[in-house]
Amino acid sequence: MTTAARPTWAPAKGGNEQGGTRIFGPSGKYSSRDLAAHTSLKPRKEGQQTQEELQKRNLRDELEERERKHYSSKDKSYVEDRDRRKSSSLLLEGSKRDAEDKIVAREIDADDSDMEPKSDDESDEDDDDDDTEALMAELERIKKERAEDKLRKERQQAEEEAKMKEAELMRGNPLINMNNSGSFNVKRRWDDDVVFKNQARGEIKTPKRFINDTIRSDFHRKFLHRYMK
């Protein structure tokens, strides 16, 4: 890459200062791209939904109003249903408030509450708790017995399978199982006495030869014998 188009910060001058022995201070020049830019954010102006304007607006009412206009343009019965639901919710809130106002607070002495005898319902609950604990204990005992039975059966089954496998291995080895009347000869193959086996065993194959002549080659002779006789 050529350096002809680059600016000369320290131009060469003739004389004693010519060459690389010239001493000069650091340059005070800098590029415009090194300057700080966009140092402040762009603030919102009035009418551009500033924070104060959003705090003054009721967004819920605006959303409901837009929904009402949208659904009312499609279905006219939506407005009636909405008004009916709103009135029913107001009635429910009023009835709940009246019921809460009618409730009379009753103070109960701590000593009186401690001295109250147990009712029949509480005694029945205690009996039910005892019965439940007994049933849970019985259930745990039954589960434990079933788990033990399952482990015992699995162990017995594994032992039986190991014995059967060992017996099969003993019967399969002819050197160990001498009671077998069979001989140690190798069995014949299934295709030893097939009729059409080794048909070309006695035929004499003519060796292939290479003749550098297209007229006297074996292929040409066979071709003439087949198609030109």
PDB file of C-alpha atoms in Angstrom:
ATOM      1  CA  MET A   1       0.000   0.000   0.000  1.00  0.00           C
ATOM      2  CA  THR A   2       1.360   3.369  -0.958  1.00  0.00           C
ATOM      3  CA  THR A   3       1.892   6.141   1.590  1.00  0.00           C
ATOM      4  CA  ALA A   4       1.702   8.993  -0.889  1.00  0.00           C
ATOM      5  CA  ALA A   5      -1.853   9.993   0.080  1.00  0.00           C
ATOM      6  CA  ARG A   6      -1.196  10.093   3.814  1.00  0.00           C
ATOM      7  CA  PRO A   7      -0.702  13.441   5.566  1.00  0.00           C
ATOM      8  CA  THR A   8       2.795  14.425   6.556  1.00  0.00           C
ATOM      9  CA  TRP A   9       2.846  15.271  10.238  1.00  0.00           C
ATOM     10  CA  ALA A  10       6.544  16.071  10.308  1.00  0.00           C
ATOM     11  CA  PRO A  11       7.603  17.228   6.837  1.00  0.00           C
ATOM     12  CA  ALA A  12      11.215  16.661   5.952  1.00  0.00           C
ATOM     13  CA  LYS A  13      13.427  19.717   5.869  1.00  0.00           C
ATOM     14  CA  GLY A  14      16.876  20.110   4.516  1.00  0.00           C
ATOM     15  CA  GLY A  15      19.767  20.915   6.746  1.00  0.00           C
ATOM     16  CA  ASN A  16      21.031  19.545  10.022  1.00  0.00           C
ATOM     17  CA  GLU A  17      17.592  18.270  11.031  1.00  0.00           C
ATOM     18  CA  GLN A  18      17.266  16.074   7.979  1.00  0.00           C
ATOM     19  CA  GLY A  19      16.700  12.348   8.548  1.00  0.00           C
ATOM     20  CA  GLY A  20      15.564  10.432  11.611  1.00  0.00           C
ATOM     21  CA  THR A  21      17.457  12.526  14.151  1.00  0.00           C
ATOM     22  CA  ARG A  22      14.821  15.263  14.239  1.00  0.00           C
ATOM     23  CA  ILE A  23      13.059  15.642  17.598  1.00  0.00           C
ATOM     24  CA  PHE A  24       9.526  17.048  17.788  1.00  0.00           C
ATOM     25  CA  GLY A  25       6.804  17.082  20.443  1.00  0.00           C
ATOM     26  CA  PRO A  26       3.505  15.168  20.389  1.00  0.00           C
ATOM     27  CA  SER A  27       0.899  16.380  17.958  1.00  0.00           C
ATOM     28  CA  GLY A  28      -2.117  18.285  19.278  1.00  0.00           C
ATOM     29  CA  LYS A  29      -4.329  17.336  16.363  1.00  0.00           C
ATOM     30  CA  TYR A  30      -7.108  14.738  16.633  1.00  0.00           C
ATOM     31  CA  SER A  31      -9.840  13.388  14.434  1.00  0.00           C
ATOM     32  CA  SER A  32     -13.458  14.559  14.529  1.00  0.00           C
ATOM     33  CA  ARG A  33     -14.537  10.954  15.092  1.00  0.00           C
ATOM     34  CA  ASP A  34     -12.784  10.951  18.452  1.00  0.00           C
ATOM     35  CA  LEU A  35     -15.004  13.742  19.777  1.00  0.00           C
ATOM     36  CA  ALA A  36     -17.773  12.881  22.237  1.00  0.00           C
ATOM     37  CA  ALA A  37     -21.173  12.788  20.564  1.00  0.00           C
ATOM     38  CA  HIS A  38     -24.767  12.124  21.707  1.00  0.00           C
ATOM     39  CA  THR A  39     -24.013  13.069  25.292  1.00  0.00           C
ATOM     40  CA  SER A  40     -27.668  13.646  26.239  1.00  0.00           C
ATOM     41  CA  LEU A  41     -30.859  11.643  25.769  1.00  0.00           C
ATOM     42  CA  LYS A  42     -33.728  12.988  23.740  1.00  0.00           C
ATOM     43  CA  PRO A  43     -36.452  13.958  26.247  1.00  0.00           C
ATOM     44  CA  ARG A  44     -40.172  13.721  25.588  1.00  0.00           C
ATOM     45  CA  LYS A  45     -42.057  16.915  24.950  1.00  0.00           C
ATOM     46  CA  GLU A  46     -45.594  17.843  25.911  1.00  0.00           C
ATOM     47  CA  GLY A  47     -48.154  15.767  24.057  1.00  0.00           C
ATOM     48  CA  GLN A  48     -45.782  12.800  23.666  1.00  0.00           C
ATOM     49  CA  GLN A  49     -47.121  10.805  26.660  1.00  0.00           C
ATOM     50  CA  THR A  50     -44.760  12.042  29.307  1.00  0.00           C
ATOM     51  CA  GLN A  51     -44.726  10.539  32.792  1.00  0.00           C
ATOM     52  CA  GLU A  52     -46.887  13.320  34.242  1.00  0.00           C
ATOM     53  CA  GLU A  53     -49.477  12.883  31.489  1.00  0.00           C
ATOM     54  CA  LEU A  54     -49.633   9.118  32.028  1.00  0.00           C
ATOM     55  CA  GLN A  55     -50.163   9.582  35.769  1.00  0.00           C
ATOM     56  CA  LYS A  56     -53.148  11.847  35.106  1.00  0.00           C
ATOM     57  CA  ARG A  57     -54.795   9.400  32.676  1.00  0.00           C
ATOM     58  CA  ASN A  58     -56.993   6.468  33.728  1.00  0.00           C
ATOM     59  CA  LEU A  59     -55.768   3.723  31.434  1.00  0.00           C
ATOM     60  CA  ARG A  60     -58.260   1.143  32.710  1.00  0.00           C
ATOM     61  CA  ASP A  61     -61.255   3.285  31.802  1.00  0.00           C
ATOM     62  CA  GLU A  62     -59.787   4.018  28.386  1.00  0.00           C
ATOM     63  CA  LEU A  63     -59.224   0.315  27.728  1.00  0.00           C
ATOM     64  CA  GLU A  64     -62.761  -0.582  28.788  1.00  0.00           C
ATOM     65  CA  GLU A  65     -64.157   2.191  26.623  1.00  0.00           C
ATOM     66  CA  ARG A  66     -62.259   0.942  23.571  1.00  0.00           C
ATOM     67  CA  GLU A  67     -63.429  -2.612  24.243  1.00  0.00           C
ATOM     68  CA  ARG A  68     -67.014  -1.412  24.592  1.00  0.00           C
ATOM     69  CA  LYS A  69     -66.850   0.440  21.285  1.00  0.00           C
ATOM     70  CA  HIS A  70     -65.271  -2.537  19.538  1.00  0.00           C
ATOM     71  CA  TYR A  71     -67.761  -5.144  20.778  1.00  0.00           C
ATOM     72  CA  SER A  72     -70.767  -2.847  20.491  1.00  0.00           C
ATOM     73  CA  SER A  73     -69.973  -2.271  16.822  1.00  0.00           C
ATOM     74  CA  LYS A  74     -70.089  -6.050  16.270  1.00  0.00           C
ATOM     75  CA  ASP A  75     -72.758  -7.159  18.741  1.00  0.00           C
ATOM     76  CA  LYS A  76     -75.346  -4.797  20.248  1.00  0.00           C
ATOM     77  CA  SER A  77     -76.281  -7.220  23.033  1.00  0.00           C
ATOM     78  CA  TYR A  78     -72.762  -6.930  24.476  1.00  0.00           C
ATOM     79  CA  VAL A  79     -73.528  -3.548  26.069  1.00  0.00           C
ATOM     80  CA  GLU A  80     -76.645  -4.884  27.781  1.00  0.00           C
ATOM     81  CA  ASP A  81     -74.808  -7.940  29.139  1.00  0.00           C
ATOM     82  CA  ARG A  82     -71.975  -5.769  30.372  1.00  0.00           C
ATOM     83  CA  ASP A  83     -74.321  -3.405  32.193  1.00  0.00           C
ATOM     84  CA  ARG A  84     -76.184  -6.356  33.716  1.00  0.00           C
ATOM     85  CA  ARG A  85     -72.945  -7.938  34.976  1.00  0.00           C
ATOM     86  CA  LYS A  86     -71.792  -4.634  36.409  1.00  0.00           C
ATOM     87  CA  SER A  87     -75.068  -4.072  38.268  1.00  0.00           C
ATOM     88  CA  SER A  88     -75.063  -7.640  39.651  1.00  0.00           C
ATOM     89  CA  SER A  89     -71.484  -7.231  40.909  1.00  0.00           C
ATOM     90  CA  LEU A  90     -72.450  -3.989  42.648  1.00  0.00           C
ATOM     91  CA  LEU A  91     -75.431  -5.697  44.304  1.00  0.00           C
ATOM     92  CA  LEU A  92     -73.237  -8.551  45.544  1.00  0.00           C
ATOM     93  CA  GLU A  93     -70.709  -6.143  47.005  1.00  0.00           C
ATOM     94  CA  GLY A  94     -73.488  -4.222  48.785  1.00  0.00           C
ATOM     95  CA  SER A  95     -75.031  -7.390  50.256  1.00  0.00           C
ATOM     96  CA  LYS A  96     -71.650  -8.586  51.540  1.00  0.00           C
ATOM     97  CA  ARG A  97     -71.013  -5.230  53.159  1.00  0.00           C
ATOM     98  CA  ASP A  98     -74.431  -5.295  54.880  1.00  0.00           C
ATOM     99  CA  ALA A  99     -73.825  -8.809  56.186  1.00  0.00           C
ATOM    100  CA  GLU A 100     -70.458  -7.792  57.620  1.00  0.00           C
ATOM    101  CA  ASP A 101     -72.062  -4.818  59.360  1.00  0.00           C
ATOM    102  CA  LYS A 102     -74.708  -7.044  60.975  1.00  0.00           C
ATOM    103  CA  ILE A 103     -72.146  -9.394  62.530  1.00  0.00           C
ATOM    104  CA  VAL A 104     -71.898  -8.748  66.264  1.00  0.00           C
ATOM    105  CA  ALA A 105     -68.506  -9.232  67.843  1.00  0.00           C
ATOM    106  CA  ARG A 106     -68.558 -11.592  70.796  1.00  0.00           C
ATOM    107  CA  GLU A 107     -65.828 -11.661  73.365  1.00  0.00           C
ATOM    108  CA  ILE A 108     -64.972 -15.032  74.841  1.00  0.00           C
ATOM    109  CA  ASP A 109     -63.154 -15.344  78.096  1.00  0.00           C
ATOM    110  CA  ALA A 110     -60.014 -17.480  77.972  1.00  0.00           C
ATOM    111  CA  ASP A 111     -60.844 -19.213  81.275  1.00  0.00           C
ATOM    112  CA  ASP A 112     -64.297 -20.182  80.035  1.00  0.00           C
ATOM    113  CA  SER A 113     -62.885 -21.662  76.851  1.00  0.00           C
ATOM    114  CA  ASP A 114     -60.417 -23.791  78.812  1.00  0.00           C
ATOM    115  CA  MET A 115     -63.075 -25.153  81.168  1.00  0.00           C
ATOM    116  CA  GLU A 116     -65.501 -26.190  78.409  1.00  0.00           C
ATOM    117  CA  PRO A 117     -66.072 -29.970  78.425  1.00  0.00           C
ATOM    118  CA  LYS A 118     -65.466 -31.999  75.305  1.00  0.00           C
ATOM    119  CA  SER A 119     -68.504 -32.604  73.201  1.00  0.00           C
ATOM    120  CA  ASP A 120     -69.599 -35.860  71.594  1.00  0.00           C
ATOM    121  CA  ASP A 121     -68.279 -34.734  68.228  1.00  0.00           C
ATOM    122  CA  GLU A 122     -64.772 -34.262  69.630  1.00  0.00           C
ATOM    123  CA  SER A 123     -64.792 -37.706  71.241  1.00  0.00           C
ATOM    124  CA  ASP A 124     -65.951 -39.240  67.966  1.00  0.00           C
ATOM    125  CA  GLU A 125     -63.100 -37.493  66.173  1.00  0.00           C
ATOM    126  CA  ASP A 126     -60.584 -38.935  68.661  1.00  0.00           C
ATOM    127  CA  ASP A 127     -61.979 -42.436  68.104  1.00  0.00           C
ATOM    128  CA  ASP A 128     -61.761 -41.954  64.353  1.00  0.00           C
ATOM    129  CA  ASP A 129     -58.117 -40.887  64.680  1.00  0.00           C
ATOM    130  CA  ASP A 130     -57.297 -44.011  66.701  1.00  0.00           C
ATOM    131  CA  ASP A 131     -59.025 -46.241  64.151  1.00  0.00           C
ATOM    132  CA  THR A 132     -57.143 -44.527  61.339  1.00  0.00           C
ATOM    133  CA  GLU A 133     -53.794 -45.078  63.038  1.00  0.00           C
ATOM    134  CA  ALA A 134     -54.596 -48.763  63.574  1.00  0.00           C
ATOM    135  CA  LEU A 135     -55.620 -49.180  59.946  1.00  0.00           C
ATOM    136  CA  MET A 136     -52.451 -47.464  58.727  1.00  0.00           C
ATOM    137  CA  ALA A 137     -50.295 -49.745  60.901  1.00  0.00           C
ATOM    138  CA  GLU A 138     -52.113 -52.822  59.546  1.00  0.00           C
ATOM    139  CA  LEU A 139     -51.646 -51.559  55.994  1.00  0.00           C
ATOM    140  CA  GLU A 140     -47.919 -51.064  56.528  1.00  0.00           C
ATOM    141  CA  ARG A 141     -47.608 -54.594  57.930  1.00  0.00           C
ATOM    142  CA  ILE A 142     -49.432 -56.074  54.921  1.00  0.00           C
ATOM    143  CA  LYS A 143     -47.224 -54.135  52.498  1.00  0.00           C
ATOM    144  CA  LYS A 144     -44.092 -55.363  54.268  1.00  0.00           C
ATOM    145  CA  GLU A 145     -45.247 -58.997  54.129  1.00  0.00           C
ATOM    146  CA  ARG A 146     -46.059 -58.737  50.433  1.00  0.00           C
ATOM    147  CA  ALA A 147     -42.654 -57.222  49.691  1.00  0.00           C
ATOM    148  CA  GLU A 148     -40.918 -60.057  51.560  1.00  0.00           C
ATOM    149  CA  ASP A 149     -42.958 -62.683  49.677  1.00  0.00           C
ATOM    150  CA  LYS A 150     -42.104 -61.048  46.371  1.00  0.00           C
ATOM    151  CA  LEU A 151     -38.375 -61.030  47.154  1.00  0.00           C
ATOM    152  CA  ARG A 152     -38.480 -64.687  48.222  1.00  0.00           C
ATOM    153  CA  LYS A 153     -40.278 -65.724  45.017  1.00  0.00           C
ATOM    154  CA  GLU A 154     -37.828 -63.793  42.853  1.00  0.00           C
ATOM    155  CA  ARG A 155     -34.892 -65.445  44.636  1.00  0.00           C
ATOM    156  CA  GLN A 156     -36.374 -68.921  44.150  1.00  0.00           C
ATOM    157  CA  GLN A 157     -37.079 -68.253  40.479  1.00  0.00           C
ATOM    158  CA  ALA A 158     -33.502 -67.057  39.910  1.00  0.00           C
ATOM    159  CA  GLU A 159     -32.109 -70.199  41.560  1.00  0.00           C
ATOM    160  CA  GLU A 160     -34.335 -72.454  39.419  1.00  0.00           C
ATOM    161  CA  GLU A 161     -33.289 -70.669  36.230  1.00  0.00           C
ATOM    162  CA  ALA A 162     -29.608 -71.042  37.154  1.00  0.00           C
ATOM    163  CA  LYS A 163     -30.064 -74.786  37.765  1.00  0.00           C
ATOM    164  CA  MET A 164     -31.897 -75.275  34.446  1.00  0.00           C
ATOM    165  CA  LYS A 165     -29.196 -73.376  32.576  1.00  0.00           C
ATOM    166  CA  GLU A 166     -26.456 -75.473  34.156  1.00  0.00           C
ATOM    167  CA  ALA A 167     -28.305 -78.698  33.263  1.00  0.00           C
ATOM    168  CA  GLU A 168     -28.672 -77.585  29.638  1.00  0.00           C
ATOM    169  CA  LEU A 169     -24.968 -76.829  29.449  1.00  0.00           C
ATOM    170  CA  MET A 170     -24.141 -80.263  30.838  1.00  0.00           C
ATOM    171  CA  ARG A 171     -26.364 -81.988  28.279  1.00  0.00           C
ATOM    172  CA  GLY A 172     -25.016 -79.915  25.395  1.00  0.00           C
ATOM    173  CA  ASN A 173     -21.334 -80.797  25.974  1.00  0.00           C
ATOM    174  CA  PRO A 174     -20.635 -84.289  24.500  1.00  0.00           C
ATOM    175  CA  LEU A 175     -17.382 -84.660  26.459  1.00  0.00           C
ATOM    176  CA  ILE A 176     -19.207 -84.363  29.774  1.00  0.00           C
ATOM    177  CA  ASN A 177     -22.435 -86.089  28.778  1.00  0.00           C
ATOM    178  CA  MET A 178     -21.010 -89.545  28.017  1.00  0.00           C
ATOM    179  CA  ASN A 179     -24.408 -91.247  28.375  1.00  0.00           C
ATOM    180  CA  ASN A 180     -25.461 -89.893  25.003  1.00  0.00           C
ATOM    181  CA  SER A 181     -25.371 -92.641  22.372  1.00  0.00           C
ATOM    182  CA  GLY A 182     -24.544 -90.245  19.547  1.00  0.00           C
ATOM    183  CA  SER A 183     -21.149 -90.280  17.846  1.00  0.00           C
ATOM    184  CA  PHE A 184     -18.574 -87.513  17.739  1.00  0.00           C
ATOM    185  CA  ASN A 185     -18.548 -87.375  13.920  1.00  0.00           C
ATOM    186  CA  VAL A 186     -19.267 -84.100  12.204  1.00  0.00           C
ATOM    187  CA  LYS A 187     -22.733 -83.978  10.707  1.00  0.00           C
ATOM    188  CA  ARG A 188     -23.097 -83.875   6.945  1.00  0.00           C
ATOM    189  CA  ARG A 189     -24.090 -80.715   5.206  1.00  0.00           C
ATOM    190  CA  TRP A 190     -27.578 -80.437   3.816  1.00  0.00           C
ATOM    191  CA  ASP A 191     -26.261 -79.997   0.269  1.00  0.00           C
ATOM    192  CA  ASP A 192     -23.782 -82.900   0.171  1.00  0.00           C
ATOM    193  CA  ASP A 193     -26.030 -85.169  -1.916  1.00  0.00           C
ATOM    194  CA  VAL A 194     -27.725 -82.525  -4.054  1.00  0.00           C
ATOM    195  CA  VAL A 195     -28.164 -83.525  -7.699  1.00  0.00           C
ATOM    196  CA  PHE A 196     -26.989 -80.278  -9.279  1.00  0.00           C
ATOM    197  CA  LYS A 197     -23.920 -79.712  -7.158  1.00  0.00           C
ATOM    198  CA  ASN A 198     -20.457 -79.217  -8.666  1.00  0.00           C
ATOM    199  CA  GLN A 199     -21.683 -79.670 -12.230  1.00  0.00           C
ATOM    200  CA  ALA A 200     -18.687 -77.902 -13.790  1.00  0.00           C
ATOM    201  CA  ARG A 201     -16.041 -79.716 -11.770  1.00  0.00           C
ATOM    202  CA  GLY A 202     -14.941 -82.017 -14.635  1.00  0.00           C
ATOM    203  CA  GLU A 203     -15.071 -79.434 -17.416  1.00  0.00           C
ATOM    204  CA  ILE A 204     -11.810 -78.114 -18.805  1.00  0.00           C
ATOM    205  CA  LYS A 205     -11.654 -74.357 -18.861  1.00  0.00           C
ATOM    206  CA  THR A 206      -9.907 -72.869 -21.836  1.00  0.00           C
ATOM    207  CA  PRO A 207      -7.315 -70.371 -20.695  1.00  0.00           C
ATOM    208  CA  LYS A 208      -7.820 -66.828 -21.847  1.00  0.00           C
ATOM    209  CA  ARG A 209      -5.245 -65.504 -24.259  1.00  0.00           C
ATOM    210  CA  PHE A 210      -4.477 -62.126 -25.721  1.00  0.00           C
ATOM    211  CA  ILE A 211      -4.108 -61.727 -29.492  1.00  0.00           C
ATOM    212  CA  ASN A 212      -3.235 -58.309 -30.812  1.00  0.00           C
ATOM    213  CA  ASP A 213      -5.403 -58.723 -33.895  1.00  0.00           C
ATOM    214  CA  THR A 214      -9.119 -57.995 -34.064  1.00  0.00           C
ATOM    215  CA  ILE A 215      -9.735 -60.541 -36.845  1.00  0.00           C
ATOM    216  CA  ARG A 216      -7.925 -63.514 -35.284  1.00  0.00           C
ATOM    217  CA  SER A 217      -8.979 -62.870 -31.659  1.00  0.00           C
ATOM    218  CA  ASP A 218     -11.087 -65.382 -29.765  1.00  0.00           C
ATOM    219  CA  PHE A 219     -13.929 -62.906 -29.376  1.00  0.00           C
ATOM    220  CA  HIS A 220     -14.082 -62.338 -33.145  1.00  0.00           C
ATOM    221  CA  ARG A 221     -14.001 -66.068 -33.850  1.00  0.00           C
ATOM    222  CA  LYS A 222     -16.833 -66.686 -31.362  1.00  0.00           C
ATOM    223  CA  PHE A 223     -18.841 -63.835 -32.857  1.00  0.00           C
ATOM    224  CA  LEU A 224     -18.481 -65.256 -36.383  1.00  0.00           C
ATOM    225  CA  HIS A 225     -19.346 -68.746 -35.196  1.00  0.00           C
ATOM    226  CA  ARG A 226     -22.501 -67.506 -33.495  1.00  0.00           C
ATOM    227  CA  TYR A 227     -23.894 -65.057 -36.059  1.00  0.00           C
ATOM    228  CA  MET A 228     -22.208 -65.764 -39.395  1.00  0.00           C
ATOM    229  CA  LYS A 229     -22.276 -69.524 -39.777  1.00  0.00           C
TER     230      LYS A 229
END
